[in-house]
CSV table of C-alpha atoms and ligand atoms in Angstrom, one decimal:
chain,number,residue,atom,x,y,z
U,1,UNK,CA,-22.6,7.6,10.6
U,2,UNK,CA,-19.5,7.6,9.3
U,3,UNK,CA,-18.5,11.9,8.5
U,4,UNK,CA,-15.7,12.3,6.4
U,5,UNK,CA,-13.3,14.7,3.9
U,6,UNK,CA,-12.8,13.6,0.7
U,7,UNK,CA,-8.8,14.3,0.2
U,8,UNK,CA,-8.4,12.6,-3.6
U,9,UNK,CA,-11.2,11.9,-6.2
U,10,UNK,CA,-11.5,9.2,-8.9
U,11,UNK,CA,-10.1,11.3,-11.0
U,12,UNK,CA,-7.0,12.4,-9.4
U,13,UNK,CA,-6.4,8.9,-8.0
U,14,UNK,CA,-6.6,7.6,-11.5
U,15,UNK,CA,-4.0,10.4,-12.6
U,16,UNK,CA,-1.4,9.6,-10.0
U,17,UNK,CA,-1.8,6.1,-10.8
U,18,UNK,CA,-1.3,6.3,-14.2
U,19,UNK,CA,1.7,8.6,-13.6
U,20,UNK,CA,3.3,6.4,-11.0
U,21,UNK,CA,3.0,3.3,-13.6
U,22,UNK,CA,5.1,5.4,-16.2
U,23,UNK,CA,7.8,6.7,-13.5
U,24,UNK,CA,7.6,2.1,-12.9
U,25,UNK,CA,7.8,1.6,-16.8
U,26,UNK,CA,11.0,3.8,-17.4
U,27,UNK,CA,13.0,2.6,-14.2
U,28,UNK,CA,12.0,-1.1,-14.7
U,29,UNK,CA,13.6,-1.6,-18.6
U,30,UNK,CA,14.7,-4.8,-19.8
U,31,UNK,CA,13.3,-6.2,-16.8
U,32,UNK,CA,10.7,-7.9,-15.2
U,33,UNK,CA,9.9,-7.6,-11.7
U,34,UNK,CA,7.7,-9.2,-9.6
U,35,UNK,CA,5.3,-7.2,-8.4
U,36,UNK,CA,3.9,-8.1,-4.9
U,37,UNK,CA,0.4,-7.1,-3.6
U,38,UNK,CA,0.2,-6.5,0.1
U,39,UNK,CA,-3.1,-7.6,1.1
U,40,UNK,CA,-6.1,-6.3,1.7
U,41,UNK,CA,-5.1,-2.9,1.1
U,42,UNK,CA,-3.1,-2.2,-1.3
U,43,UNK,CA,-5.4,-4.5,-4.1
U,44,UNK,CA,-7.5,-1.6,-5.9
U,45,UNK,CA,-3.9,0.4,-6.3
U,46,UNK,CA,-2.4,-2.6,-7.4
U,47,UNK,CA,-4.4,-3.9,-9.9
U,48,UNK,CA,-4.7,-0.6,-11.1
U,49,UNK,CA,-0.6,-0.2,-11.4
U,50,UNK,CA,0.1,-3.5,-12.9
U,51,UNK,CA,-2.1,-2.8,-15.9
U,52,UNK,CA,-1.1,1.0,-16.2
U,53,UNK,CA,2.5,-0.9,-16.5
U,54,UNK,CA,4.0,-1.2,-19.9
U,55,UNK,CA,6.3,-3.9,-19.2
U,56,UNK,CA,5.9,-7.6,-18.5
U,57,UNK,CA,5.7,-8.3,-15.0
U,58,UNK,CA,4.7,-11.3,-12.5
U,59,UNK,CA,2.4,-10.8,-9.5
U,60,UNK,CA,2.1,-12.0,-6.5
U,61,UNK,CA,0.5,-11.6,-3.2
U,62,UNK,CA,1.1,-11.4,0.8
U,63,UNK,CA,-0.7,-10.8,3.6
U,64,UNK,CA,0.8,-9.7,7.4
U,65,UNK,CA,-1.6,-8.6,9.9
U,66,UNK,CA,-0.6,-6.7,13.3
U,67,UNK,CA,-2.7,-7.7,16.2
U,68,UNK,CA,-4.4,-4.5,17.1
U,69,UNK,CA,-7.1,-2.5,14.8
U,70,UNK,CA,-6.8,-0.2,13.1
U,71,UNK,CA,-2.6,1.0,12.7
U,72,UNK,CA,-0.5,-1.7,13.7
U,73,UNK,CA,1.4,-2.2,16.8
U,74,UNK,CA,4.2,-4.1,16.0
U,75,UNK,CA,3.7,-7.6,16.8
U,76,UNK,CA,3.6,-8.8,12.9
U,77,UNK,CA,2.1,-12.5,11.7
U,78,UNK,CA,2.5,-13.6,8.1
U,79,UNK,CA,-1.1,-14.9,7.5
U,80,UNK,CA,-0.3,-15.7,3.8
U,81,UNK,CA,3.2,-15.4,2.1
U,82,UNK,CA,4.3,-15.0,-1.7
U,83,UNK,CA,4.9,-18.1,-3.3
U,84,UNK,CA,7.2,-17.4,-6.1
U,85,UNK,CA,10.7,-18.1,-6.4
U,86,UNK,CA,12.5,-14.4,-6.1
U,87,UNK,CA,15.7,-15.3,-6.0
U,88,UNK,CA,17.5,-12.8,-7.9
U,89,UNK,CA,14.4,-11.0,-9.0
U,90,UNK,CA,13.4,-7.6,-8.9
U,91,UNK,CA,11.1,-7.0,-6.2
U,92,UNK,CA,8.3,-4.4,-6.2
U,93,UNK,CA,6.5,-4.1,-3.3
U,94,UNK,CA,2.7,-2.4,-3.4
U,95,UNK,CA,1.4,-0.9,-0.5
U,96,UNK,CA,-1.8,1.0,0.3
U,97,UNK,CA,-0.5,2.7,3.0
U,98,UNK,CA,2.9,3.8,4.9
U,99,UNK,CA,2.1,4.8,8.7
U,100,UNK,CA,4.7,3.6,11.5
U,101,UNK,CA,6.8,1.6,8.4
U,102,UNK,CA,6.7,-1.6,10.9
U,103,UNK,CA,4.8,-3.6,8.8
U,104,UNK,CA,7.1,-2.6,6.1
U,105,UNK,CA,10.2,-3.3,7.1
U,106,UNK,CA,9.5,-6.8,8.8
U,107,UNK,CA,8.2,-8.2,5.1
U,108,UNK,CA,11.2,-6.2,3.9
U,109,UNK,CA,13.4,-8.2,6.4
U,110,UNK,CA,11.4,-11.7,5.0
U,111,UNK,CA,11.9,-10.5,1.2
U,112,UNK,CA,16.0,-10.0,1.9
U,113,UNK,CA,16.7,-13.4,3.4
U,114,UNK,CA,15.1,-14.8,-0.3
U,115,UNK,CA,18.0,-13.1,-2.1
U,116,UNK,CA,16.3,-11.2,-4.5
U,117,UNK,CA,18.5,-9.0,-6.7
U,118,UNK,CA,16.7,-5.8,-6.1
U,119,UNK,CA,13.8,-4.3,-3.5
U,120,UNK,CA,11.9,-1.4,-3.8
U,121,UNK,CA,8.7,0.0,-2.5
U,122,UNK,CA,5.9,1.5,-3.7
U,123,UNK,CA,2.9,3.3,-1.5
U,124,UNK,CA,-0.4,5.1,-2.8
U,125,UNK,CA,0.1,7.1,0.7
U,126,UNK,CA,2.7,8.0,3.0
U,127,UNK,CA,2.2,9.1,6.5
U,128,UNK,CA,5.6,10.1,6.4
U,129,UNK,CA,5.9,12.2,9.6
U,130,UNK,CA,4.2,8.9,12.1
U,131,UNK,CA,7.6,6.6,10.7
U,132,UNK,CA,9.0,5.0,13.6
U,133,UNK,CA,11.1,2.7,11.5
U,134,UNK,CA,12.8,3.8,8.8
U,135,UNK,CA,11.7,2.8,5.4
U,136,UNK,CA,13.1,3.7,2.0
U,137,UNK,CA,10.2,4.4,-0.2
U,138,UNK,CA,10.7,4.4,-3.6
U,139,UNK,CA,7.5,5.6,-5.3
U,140,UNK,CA,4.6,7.6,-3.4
U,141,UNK,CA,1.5,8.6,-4.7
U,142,UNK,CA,0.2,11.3,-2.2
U,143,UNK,CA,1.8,12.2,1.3
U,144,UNK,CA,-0.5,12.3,4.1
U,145,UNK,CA,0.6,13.9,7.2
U,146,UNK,CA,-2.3,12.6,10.1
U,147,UNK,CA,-5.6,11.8,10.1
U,148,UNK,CA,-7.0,8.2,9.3
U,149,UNK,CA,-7.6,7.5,5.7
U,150,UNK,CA,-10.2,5.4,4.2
U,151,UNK,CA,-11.2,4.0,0.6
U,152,UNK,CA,-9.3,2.7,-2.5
U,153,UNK,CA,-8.5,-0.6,-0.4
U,154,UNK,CA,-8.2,1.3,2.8
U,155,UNK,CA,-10.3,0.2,5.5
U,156,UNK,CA,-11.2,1.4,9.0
U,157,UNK,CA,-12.4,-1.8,11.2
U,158,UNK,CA,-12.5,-4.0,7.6
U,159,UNK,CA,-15.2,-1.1,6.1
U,160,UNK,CA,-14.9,1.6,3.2
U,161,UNK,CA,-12.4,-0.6,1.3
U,162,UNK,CA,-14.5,-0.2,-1.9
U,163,UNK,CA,-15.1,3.1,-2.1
U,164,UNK,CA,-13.2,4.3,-4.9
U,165,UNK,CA,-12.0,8.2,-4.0
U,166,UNK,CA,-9.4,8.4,-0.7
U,167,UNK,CA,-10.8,10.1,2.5
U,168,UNK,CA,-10.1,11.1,5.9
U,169,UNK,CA,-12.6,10.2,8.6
U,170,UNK,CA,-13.4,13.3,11.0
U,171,UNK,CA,-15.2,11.0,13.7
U,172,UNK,CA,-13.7,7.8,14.8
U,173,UNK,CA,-14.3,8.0,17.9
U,174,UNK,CA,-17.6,7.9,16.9
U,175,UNK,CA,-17.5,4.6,15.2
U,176,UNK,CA,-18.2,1.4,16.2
U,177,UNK,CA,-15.1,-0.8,16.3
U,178,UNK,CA,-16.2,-4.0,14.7
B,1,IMP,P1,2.5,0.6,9.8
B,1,IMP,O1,3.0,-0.8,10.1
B,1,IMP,O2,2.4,1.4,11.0
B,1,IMP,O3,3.3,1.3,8.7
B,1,IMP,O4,1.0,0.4,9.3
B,1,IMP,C1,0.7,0.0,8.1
B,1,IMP,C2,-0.6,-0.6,8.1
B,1,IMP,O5,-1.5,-0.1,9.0
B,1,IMP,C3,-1.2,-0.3,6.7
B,1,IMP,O6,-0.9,-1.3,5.8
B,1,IMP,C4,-2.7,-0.3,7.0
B,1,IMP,O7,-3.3,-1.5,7.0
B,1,IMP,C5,-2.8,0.3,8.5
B,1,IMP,N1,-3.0,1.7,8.5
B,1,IMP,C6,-2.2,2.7,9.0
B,1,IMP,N2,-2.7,3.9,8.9
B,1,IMP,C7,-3.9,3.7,8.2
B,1,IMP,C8,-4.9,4.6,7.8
B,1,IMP,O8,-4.9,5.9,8.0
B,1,IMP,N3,-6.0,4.1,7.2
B,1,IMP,C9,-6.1,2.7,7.0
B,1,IMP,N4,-5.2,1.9,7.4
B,1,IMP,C10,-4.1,2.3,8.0
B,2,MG,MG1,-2.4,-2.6,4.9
């Protein structure tokens, strides 16, 4: 059985959302970004941001995957890419979660050579003190210094994506990998 520490309830996640979307709404005027969903993760925050978001926006998804479970390590494979044209677009990128930042700055890397006019980053959390690469992120919901979190999208070995408050799991070593 999975034991874990509830860090952020449905409540507060909701709050933070919301509050994120209006920080989005301000800094976004007159425009209209496209708003990409990185995949699996990141689609309960996102589809919870894009309709807290008072402007119009266009949405789109991508999906990388790193070869080991759990955290990545660093070799990268685009299983599914955007598909919109983003050339000179405003580019806001929706993440579930910020760890090493490799994952991050390789799609980063992809978005640039598409010449969009602007990139920035949003994450619901950061693991700010694991970066390995540096990242500029834009918007965070909740900093996270260690442990591995689960829920809201988050997944350990492809489980506890649905649940909808964020944890930390206190015994992986306890759980079974697949
Ligand atoms: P990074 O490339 O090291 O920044 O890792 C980013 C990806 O690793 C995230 O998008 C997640 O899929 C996964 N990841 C890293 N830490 C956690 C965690 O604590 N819980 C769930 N997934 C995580
Ligand atoms: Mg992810």
């Amino acid at each position: 059985m999975v034991k874990y520490k509830v860090l952020y309830s449905q409540r507060q996640v909701k709050r933070r959302v919301k509050q994120l979307a209006k920080q989005i709404t301000a800094d976004y005027q007159g425009k209209e970004p496209v708003v990409v969903c990185m995949l699996k993760g990141a689609v309960y925050f996102f589809t919870d941001l894009t309709k807290y978001i008072k402007i119009p926006v266009k949405i789109d998804f991508a999906r990388l995957s790193s070869y080991k479970n759990g955290t990545s390590s660093g070799v990268m494979e685009i299983v599914s890419n955007i598909t919109s044209n983003i050339e000179g677009k405003d580019v806001l990128i929706v993440e579930d979660i910020i760890d090493s930042g490799r994952t991050l700055a390789y799609f980063i890397e992809l978005m640039k050579e598409k010449n969009p006019a602007s990139i920035k980053i949003c994450t619901m959390i950061d693991k700010k003190e694991r970066r390995e690469v540096e990242v500029n992120v834009d918007y965070v919901g909740f900093n996270v210094p260690s442990g591995f979190v689960i829920g809201y999208g988050m997944d350990y070995a492809e489980r506890y994506r649905d649940w909808p408050i964020i944890a930390e799991i206190l015994n992986p070593e306890e759980l079974p990998a697949e």
